Amino acid sequence: MVCLVAERALAASSVSRVIVATDDSRIVAAVEAAGYEAVMTLVGHTSGTDRLAEVAASLHEFDIVVNVQGDEPLISPETIERVVEALQKNSRCAMSTSWEPITSADEVLSPDVVKVIMDNDNCAIYFSRAPLPYPREAVRNHGSLANALEREAGLLAQYRKHTGLYAFRREFLLEFASWPPSPLEQIESLEQLRALERGVRIKVVQAAAASIGVDTMADLERVRAIAARRG
């Protein structure tokens, strides 16, 4: 799965180098055997972004560093390009990321699916594992959020799923890693909240294609089936 992520990342025109960062020697061995670059990092990082920053500290030749999480084997190379371009074009933003439409009530209700809310400039207001926004009147009318999502056409379109992908300005990334985990980050287990709590602007663009973050065995089986169909 990790090697497939590396392959997809290398296919993005804006990416010139892909490094798999891990604290597990078995992953390094598997990645290098497949012909990709891998580095061992320190054990004990509190998030993937902190691990990324350790590697980025030595990458002086790059202004933008992209974090494609290893559990996103179907990530679209075009989505990576969109996220990088969004950061290049928005000097007020220190980070960028992507969203996808949510297609089922199960995704809205699942804590494994991170939801993102944006402002009118398509910058992030909040990320949460909870079903946000919360449609109070619809829930009152139908008795539960699950019922409301099933019975009210258009309600599902109010939700956006966050994709496990970030682009950072390198200098900001190093600063970010120097900050301690924030209260909301610890509550939700979402490191991007560390940036939002400090007032950092995060640009959010629509993904070019749907992806599947592999958080459960069911997700893994879905990805395997899709990969088999694609050959």
PDB file of C-alpha atoms in Angstrom:
ATOM      1  CA  MET A   1       0.000   0.000   0.000  1.00  0.00           C
ATOM      2  CA  VAL A   2       2.783   2.447   0.902  1.00  0.00           C
ATOM      3  CA  CYS A   3       4.600   1.724  -2.354  1.00  0.00           C
ATOM      4  CA  LEU A   4       1.420   2.440  -4.296  1.00  0.00           C
ATOM      5  CA  VAL A   5       1.172   5.814  -2.528  1.00  0.00           C
ATOM      6  CA  ALA A   6       4.773   6.570  -3.539  1.00  0.00           C
ATOM      7  CA  GLU A   7       3.995   5.616  -7.129  1.00  0.00           C
ATOM      8  CA  ARG A   8       0.961   7.926  -7.230  1.00  0.00           C
ATOM      9  CA  ALA A   9       2.939  10.793  -5.709  1.00  0.00           C
ATOM     10  CA  LEU A  10       5.735  10.473  -8.277  1.00  0.00           C
ATOM     11  CA  ALA A  11       3.125  10.695 -11.047  1.00  0.00           C
ATOM     12  CA  ALA A  12       2.244  14.266  -9.990  1.00  0.00           C
ATOM     13  CA  SER A  13       3.932  16.786 -12.288  1.00  0.00           C
ATOM     14  CA  SER A  14       4.677  19.177  -9.415  1.00  0.00           C
ATOM     15  CA  VAL A  15       6.551  16.530  -7.395  1.00  0.00           C
ATOM     16  CA  SER A  16      10.276  16.150  -8.034  1.00  0.00           C
ATOM     17  CA  ARG A  17      11.219  13.791  -5.199  1.00  0.00           C
ATOM     18  CA  VAL A  18       9.333  11.269  -3.060  1.00  0.00           C
ATOM     19  CA  ILE A  19      10.645  10.044   0.289  1.00  0.00           C
ATOM     20  CA  VAL A  20       8.862   7.529   2.499  1.00  0.00           C
ATOM     21  CA  ALA A  21       9.463   8.573   6.120  1.00  0.00           C
ATOM     22  CA  THR A  22       8.951   5.885   8.765  1.00  0.00           C
ATOM     23  CA  ASP A  23      10.251   4.613  12.095  1.00  0.00           C
ATOM     24  CA  ASP A  24       9.777   0.973  11.039  1.00  0.00           C
ATOM     25  CA  SER A  25      12.698  -0.831   9.401  1.00  0.00           C
ATOM     26  CA  ARG A  26      10.310  -3.313   7.764  1.00  0.00           C
ATOM     27  CA  ILE A  27       8.680  -0.471   5.816  1.00  0.00           C
ATOM     28  CA  VAL A  28      12.079   0.863   4.764  1.00  0.00           C
ATOM     29  CA  ALA A  29      13.051  -2.586   3.485  1.00  0.00           C
ATOM     30  CA  ALA A  30       9.807  -3.027   1.539  1.00  0.00           C
ATOM     31  CA  VAL A  31       9.966   0.452   0.009  1.00  0.00           C
ATOM     32  CA  GLU A  32      13.602   0.191  -1.025  1.00  0.00           C
ATOM     33  CA  ALA A  33      13.030  -3.283  -2.473  1.00  0.00           C
ATOM     34  CA  ALA A  34      10.380  -1.721  -4.710  1.00  0.00           C
ATOM     35  CA  GLY A  35      12.856   0.902  -5.900  1.00  0.00           C
ATOM     36  CA  TYR A  36      11.644   3.907  -3.903  1.00  0.00           C
ATOM     37  CA  GLU A  37      13.500   6.143  -1.456  1.00  0.00           C
ATOM     38  CA  ALA A  38      12.919   5.729   2.282  1.00  0.00           C
ATOM     39  CA  VAL A  39      14.426   7.162   5.459  1.00  0.00           C
ATOM     40  CA  MET A  40      14.247   6.116   9.085  1.00  0.00           C
ATOM     41  CA  THR A  41      13.027   8.789  11.492  1.00  0.00           C
ATOM     42  CA  LEU A  42      12.978   9.081  15.242  1.00  0.00           C
ATOM     43  CA  VAL A  43      10.461   7.025  17.187  1.00  0.00           C
ATOM     44  CA  GLY A  44       7.811   8.858  19.177  1.00  0.00           C
ATOM     45  CA  HIS A  45       6.561  11.564  16.840  1.00  0.00           C
ATOM     46  CA  THR A  46       3.057  12.616  17.884  1.00  0.00           C
ATOM     47  CA  SER A  47       1.868  13.040  14.284  1.00  0.00           C
ATOM     48  CA  GLY A  48       2.821  12.395  10.694  1.00  0.00           C
ATOM     49  CA  THR A  49       3.466  16.111  10.241  1.00  0.00           C
ATOM     50  CA  ASP A  50       6.098  16.051  12.974  1.00  0.00           C
ATOM     51  CA  ARG A  51       7.763  13.101  11.244  1.00  0.00           C
ATOM     52  CA  LEU A  52       7.661  15.001   7.951  1.00  0.00           C
ATOM     53  CA  ALA A  53       9.307  18.024   9.549  1.00  0.00           C
ATOM     54  CA  GLU A  54      12.248  15.916  10.729  1.00  0.00           C
ATOM     55  CA  VAL A  55      12.975  14.939   7.125  1.00  0.00           C
ATOM     56  CA  ALA A  56      12.187  18.392   5.698  1.00  0.00           C
ATOM     57  CA  ALA A  57      14.797  20.002   7.956  1.00  0.00           C
ATOM     58  CA  SER A  58      17.504  18.654   5.641  1.00  0.00           C
ATOM     59  CA  LEU A  59      15.721  19.469   2.366  1.00  0.00           C
ATOM     60  CA  HIS A  60      17.045  23.007   1.928  1.00  0.00           C
ATOM     61  CA  GLU A  61      16.500  23.011  -1.840  1.00  0.00           C
ATOM     62  CA  PHE A  62      12.699  22.807  -1.564  1.00  0.00           C
ATOM     63  CA  ASP A  63      10.260  25.614  -0.687  1.00  0.00           C
ATOM     64  CA  ILE A  64       7.148  23.401  -0.568  1.00  0.00           C
ATOM     65  CA  VAL A  65       6.899  20.002   1.079  1.00  0.00           C
ATOM     66  CA  VAL A  66       3.918  17.712   0.484  1.00  0.00           C
ATOM     67  CA  ASN A  67       2.679  15.160   2.987  1.00  0.00           C
ATOM     68  CA  VAL A  68       0.804  12.313   1.304  1.00  0.00           C
ATOM     69  CA  GLN A  69      -0.269   9.958   4.054  1.00  0.00           C
ATOM     70  CA  GLY A  70       0.657   6.324   3.598  1.00  0.00           C
ATOM     71  CA  ASP A  71      -2.934   5.155   3.981  1.00  0.00           C
ATOM     72  CA  GLU A  72      -4.113   6.938   0.790  1.00  0.00           C
ATOM     73  CA  PRO A  73      -3.240   4.399  -1.957  1.00  0.00           C
ATOM     74  CA  LEU A  74      -5.826   5.784  -4.403  1.00  0.00           C
ATOM     75  CA  ILE A  75      -4.737   9.412  -4.145  1.00  0.00           C
ATOM     76  CA  SER A  76      -4.963  11.148  -7.514  1.00  0.00           C
ATOM     77  CA  PRO A  77      -1.746  12.725  -8.860  1.00  0.00           C
ATOM     78  CA  GLU A  78      -3.915  15.592 -10.131  1.00  0.00           C
ATOM     79  CA  THR A  79      -5.194  16.184  -6.604  1.00  0.00           C
ATOM     80  CA  ILE A  80      -1.601  16.553  -5.412  1.00  0.00           C
ATOM     81  CA  GLU A  81      -0.986  19.050  -8.221  1.00  0.00           C
ATOM     82  CA  ARG A  82      -4.088  21.064  -7.245  1.00  0.00           C
ATOM     83  CA  VAL A  83      -3.025  21.247  -3.604  1.00  0.00           C
ATOM     84  CA  VAL A  84       0.496  22.401  -4.505  1.00  0.00           C
ATOM     85  CA  GLU A  85      -0.824  24.978  -6.970  1.00  0.00           C
ATOM     86  CA  ALA A  86      -3.261  26.344  -4.373  1.00  0.00           C
ATOM     87  CA  LEU A  87      -0.398  27.004  -1.969  1.00  0.00           C
ATOM     88  CA  GLN A  88       1.756  28.582  -4.669  1.00  0.00           C
ATOM     89  CA  LYS A  89      -1.048  30.983  -5.603  1.00  0.00           C
ATOM     90  CA  ASN A  90      -2.103  31.968  -2.060  1.00  0.00           C
ATOM     91  CA  SER A  91       0.712  33.758  -0.298  1.00  0.00           C
ATOM     92  CA  ARG A  92      -1.400  34.326   2.829  1.00  0.00           C
ATOM     93  CA  CYS A  93      -1.739  30.582   3.413  1.00  0.00           C
ATOM     94  CA  ALA A  94       0.928  28.457   5.078  1.00  0.00           C
ATOM     95  CA  MET A  95      -0.738  25.133   4.252  1.00  0.00           C
ATOM     96  CA  SER A  96      -3.112  23.642   1.725  1.00  0.00           C
ATOM     97  CA  THR A  97      -5.148  20.456   1.599  1.00  0.00           C
ATOM     98  CA  SER A  98      -8.111  18.926  -0.239  1.00  0.00           C
ATOM     99  CA  TRP A  99     -11.682  17.774   0.218  1.00  0.00           C
ATOM    100  CA  GLU A 100     -14.010  15.322  -1.486  1.00  0.00           C
ATOM    101  CA  PRO A 101     -17.810  15.031  -1.568  1.00  0.00           C
ATOM    102  CA  ILE A 102     -19.307  12.679   0.991  1.00  0.00           C
ATOM    103  CA  THR A 103     -21.503  10.123  -0.723  1.00  0.00           C
ATOM    104  CA  SER A 104     -23.221   8.246   2.094  1.00  0.00           C
ATOM    105  CA  ALA A 105     -24.769   8.794   5.505  1.00  0.00           C
ATOM    106  CA  ASP A 106     -22.371   6.196   6.899  1.00  0.00           C
ATOM    107  CA  GLU A 107     -19.440   8.465   6.017  1.00  0.00           C
ATOM    108  CA  VAL A 108     -21.052  11.423   7.760  1.00  0.00           C
ATOM    109  CA  LEU A 109     -21.591   9.386  10.916  1.00  0.00           C
ATOM    110  CA  SER A 110     -18.200   7.626  10.913  1.00  0.00           C
ATOM    111  CA  PRO A 111     -15.485   9.044  13.202  1.00  0.00           C
ATOM    112  CA  ASP A 112     -12.925   7.575  10.800  1.00  0.00           C
ATOM    113  CA  VAL A 113     -14.053  10.065   8.136  1.00  0.00           C
ATOM    114  CA  VAL A 114     -12.774  13.562   8.903  1.00  0.00           C
ATOM    115  CA  LYS A 115     -15.102  16.381   7.931  1.00  0.00           C
ATOM    116  CA  VAL A 116     -13.930  19.881   6.972  1.00  0.00           C
ATOM    117  CA  ILE A 117     -15.822  23.181   7.086  1.00  0.00           C
ATOM    118  CA  MET A 118     -14.589  26.107   4.974  1.00  0.00           C
ATOM    119  CA  ASP A 119     -15.186  29.854   4.792  1.00  0.00           C
ATOM    120  CA  ASN A 120     -16.099  31.883   1.694  1.00  0.00           C
ATOM    121  CA  ASP A 121     -12.443  31.979   0.619  1.00  0.00           C
ATOM    122  CA  ASN A 122     -12.198  28.173   0.789  1.00  0.00           C
ATOM    123  CA  CYS A 123      -9.983  28.295   3.830  1.00  0.00           C
ATOM    124  CA  ALA A 124     -10.543  25.835   6.652  1.00  0.00           C
ATOM    125  CA  ILE A 125     -12.656  26.870   9.630  1.00  0.00           C
ATOM    126  CA  TYR A 126     -12.521  23.492  11.374  1.00  0.00           C
ATOM    127  CA  PHE A 127     -11.815  19.796  10.907  1.00  0.00           C
ATOM    128  CA  SER A 128     -13.668  17.190  12.943  1.00  0.00           C
ATOM    129  CA  ARG A 129     -14.478  13.511  13.247  1.00  0.00           C
ATOM    130  CA  ALA A 130     -17.963  14.572  14.315  1.00  0.00           C
ATOM    131  CA  PRO A 131     -20.798  15.158  11.792  1.00  0.00           C
ATOM    132  CA  LEU A 132     -20.280  18.855  11.123  1.00  0.00           C
ATOM    133  CA  PRO A 133     -22.187  20.944  10.275  1.00  0.00           C
ATOM    134  CA  TYR A 134     -25.013  19.760  12.509  1.00  0.00           C
ATOM    135  CA  PRO A 135     -28.448  20.264  10.876  1.00  0.00           C
ATOM    136  CA  ARG A 136     -30.476  21.013  13.997  1.00  0.00           C
ATOM    137  CA  GLU A 137     -33.889  21.527  12.421  1.00  0.00           C
ATOM    138  CA  ALA A 138     -33.598  18.497  10.182  1.00  0.00           C
ATOM    139  CA  VAL A 139     -32.675  16.327  13.162  1.00  0.00           C
ATOM    140  CA  ARG A 140     -35.607  17.736  15.138  1.00  0.00           C
ATOM    141  CA  ASN A 141     -37.954  16.958  12.273  1.00  0.00           C
ATOM    142  CA  HIS A 142     -36.776  13.382  11.727  1.00  0.00           C
ATOM    143  CA  GLY A 143     -35.640  12.275  15.161  1.00  0.00           C
ATOM    144  CA  SER A 144     -31.987  11.580  14.362  1.00  0.00           C
ATOM    145  CA  LEU A 145     -29.226  12.665  12.036  1.00  0.00           C
ATOM    146  CA  ALA A 146     -29.260   9.282  10.302  1.00  0.00           C
ATOM    147  CA  ASN A 147     -32.977   9.674   9.533  1.00  0.00           C
ATOM    148  CA  ALA A 148     -32.499  13.255   8.366  1.00  0.00           C
ATOM    149  CA  LEU A 149     -29.724  12.260   5.959  1.00  0.00           C
ATOM    150  CA  GLU A 150     -31.912   9.512   4.543  1.00  0.00           C
ATOM    151  CA  ARG A 151     -35.060  11.583   4.134  1.00  0.00           C
ATOM    152  CA  GLU A 152     -33.921  15.085   3.167  1.00  0.00           C
ATOM    153  CA  ALA A 153     -32.572  15.407  -0.355  1.00  0.00           C
ATOM    154  CA  GLY A 154     -29.558  17.641  -0.566  1.00  0.00           C
ATOM    155  CA  LEU A 155     -28.555  17.401   3.086  1.00  0.00           C
ATOM    156  CA  LEU A 156     -25.665  15.059   2.304  1.00  0.00           C
ATOM    157  CA  ALA A 157     -24.162  17.666  -0.029  1.00  0.00           C
ATOM    158  CA  GLN A 158     -23.494  19.945   2.958  1.00  0.00           C
ATOM    159  CA  TYR A 159     -20.690  17.650   4.129  1.00  0.00           C
ATOM    160  CA  ARG A 160     -17.123  17.517   2.829  1.00  0.00           C
ATOM    161  CA  LYS A 161     -14.592  14.783   3.523  1.00  0.00           C
ATOM    162  CA  HIS A 162     -11.009  15.740   4.217  1.00  0.00           C
ATOM    163  CA  THR A 163      -8.367  13.926   2.151  1.00  0.00           C
ATOM    164  CA  GLY A 164      -5.145  12.792   3.862  1.00  0.00           C
ATOM    165  CA  LEU A 165      -2.928  15.197   1.931  1.00  0.00           C
ATOM    166  CA  TYR A 166      -1.163  18.465   2.838  1.00  0.00           C
ATOM    167  CA  ALA A 167       1.263  20.885   1.251  1.00  0.00           C
ATOM    168  CA  PHE A 168       3.361  23.107   3.524  1.00  0.00           C
ATOM    169  CA  ARG A 169       5.686  26.004   3.060  1.00  0.00           C
ATOM    170  CA  ARG A 170       8.871  24.426   4.345  1.00  0.00           C
ATOM    171  CA  GLU A 171       9.751  27.182   6.809  1.00  0.00           C
ATOM    172  CA  PHE A 172       6.267  27.045   8.294  1.00  0.00           C
ATOM    173  CA  LEU A 173       6.436  23.264   8.573  1.00  0.00           C
ATOM    174  CA  LEU A 174       9.581  23.511  10.691  1.00  0.00           C
ATOM    175  CA  GLU A 175       7.910  26.118  12.901  1.00  0.00           C
ATOM    176  CA  PHE A 176       4.775  23.982  13.206  1.00  0.00           C
ATOM    177  CA  ALA A 177       6.818  21.036  14.461  1.00  0.00           C
ATOM    178  CA  SER A 178       8.271  23.194  17.228  1.00  0.00           C
ATOM    179  CA  TRP A 179       4.821  23.848  18.696  1.00  0.00           C
ATOM    180  CA  PRO A 180       3.424  21.462  21.308  1.00  0.00           C
ATOM    181  CA  PRO A 181       0.286  19.472  20.430  1.00  0.00           C
ATOM    182  CA  SER A 182      -2.756  21.687  20.948  1.00  0.00           C
ATOM    183  CA  PRO A 183      -5.830  20.872  23.063  1.00  0.00           C
ATOM    184  CA  LEU A 184      -8.169  20.375  20.088  1.00  0.00           C
ATOM    185  CA  GLU A 185      -5.537  18.354  18.256  1.00  0.00           C
ATOM    186  CA  GLN A 186      -5.328  15.991  21.208  1.00  0.00           C
ATOM    187  CA  ILE A 187      -9.097  15.720  21.583  1.00  0.00           C
ATOM    188  CA  GLU A 188      -9.768  14.963  17.895  1.00  0.00           C
ATOM    189  CA  SER A 189      -6.407  13.319  17.060  1.00  0.00           C
ATOM    190  CA  LEU A 190      -6.071  15.693  14.086  1.00  0.00           C
ATOM    191  CA  GLU A 191      -2.751  17.516  13.826  1.00  0.00           C
ATOM    192  CA  GLN A 192      -4.056  20.205  11.453  1.00  0.00           C
ATOM    193  CA  LEU A 193      -5.994  21.649  14.382  1.00  0.00           C
ATOM    194  CA  ARG A 194      -2.664  22.661  15.926  1.00  0.00           C
ATOM    195  CA  ALA A 195      -2.299  25.121  13.037  1.00  0.00           C
ATOM    196  CA  LEU A 196      -5.888  26.384  13.157  1.00  0.00           C
ATOM    197  CA  GLU A 197      -5.694  27.039  16.904  1.00  0.00           C
ATOM    198  CA  ARG A 198      -2.778  29.385  16.215  1.00  0.00           C
ATOM    199  CA  GLY A 199      -4.628  31.262  13.488  1.00  0.00           C
ATOM    200  CA  VAL A 200      -2.848  29.684  10.512  1.00  0.00           C
ATOM    201  CA  ARG A 201      -4.745  29.863   7.219  1.00  0.00           C
ATOM    202  CA  ILE A 202      -5.206  26.522   5.438  1.00  0.00           C
ATOM    203  CA  LYS A 203      -6.390  26.610   1.826  1.00  0.00           C
ATOM    204  CA  VAL A 204      -8.758  23.761   0.905  1.00  0.00           C
ATOM    205  CA  VAL A 205      -9.377  22.717  -2.717  1.00  0.00           C
ATOM    206  CA  GLN A 206     -11.604  20.047  -4.177  1.00  0.00           C
ATOM    207  CA  ALA A 207      -9.851  16.783  -4.996  1.00  0.00           C
ATOM    208  CA  ALA A 208      -9.683  15.747  -8.630  1.00  0.00           C
ATOM    209  CA  ALA A 209     -11.001  12.268  -7.850  1.00  0.00           C
ATOM    210  CA  ALA A 210     -12.283  10.271  -4.917  1.00  0.00           C
ATOM    211  CA  SER A 211      -9.816   8.522  -2.655  1.00  0.00           C
ATOM    212  CA  ILE A 212     -10.153   6.014   0.175  1.00  0.00           C
ATOM    213  CA  GLY A 213      -8.164   6.453   3.360  1.00  0.00           C
ATOM    214  CA  VAL A 214      -7.436   2.992   4.740  1.00  0.00           C
ATOM    215  CA  ASP A 215      -8.426   3.204   8.407  1.00  0.00           C
ATOM    216  CA  THR A 216     -10.170  -0.148   8.813  1.00  0.00           C
ATOM    217  CA  MET A 217     -10.048  -3.660   7.384  1.00  0.00           C
ATOM    218  CA  ALA A 218     -13.227  -2.871   5.461  1.00  0.00           C
ATOM    219  CA  ASP A 219     -11.440   0.084   3.824  1.00  0.00           C
ATOM    220  CA  LEU A 220      -8.531  -2.185   2.907  1.00  0.00           C
ATOM    221  CA  GLU A 221     -10.833  -4.699   1.224  1.00  0.00           C
ATOM    222  CA  ARG A 222     -12.511  -1.905  -0.761  1.00  0.00           C
ATOM    223  CA  VAL A 223      -9.113  -0.681  -1.976  1.00  0.00           C
ATOM    224  CA  ARG A 224      -8.010  -4.201  -2.882  1.00  0.00           C
ATOM    225  CA  ALA A 225     -11.162  -4.712  -4.925  1.00  0.00           C
ATOM    226  CA  ILE A 226     -10.682  -1.416  -6.780  1.00  0.00           C
ATOM    227  CA  ALA A 227      -7.011  -2.201  -7.439  1.00  0.00           C
ATOM    228  CA  ALA A 228      -7.950  -5.632  -8.782  1.00  0.00           C
ATOM    229  CA  ARG A 229     -10.490  -4.081 -11.185  1.00  0.00           C
ATOM    230  CA  ARG A 230      -7.856  -1.631 -12.412  1.00  0.00           C
ATOM    231  CA  GLY A 231      -5.374  -4.444 -12.965  1.00  0.00           C
TER     232      GLY A 231
END
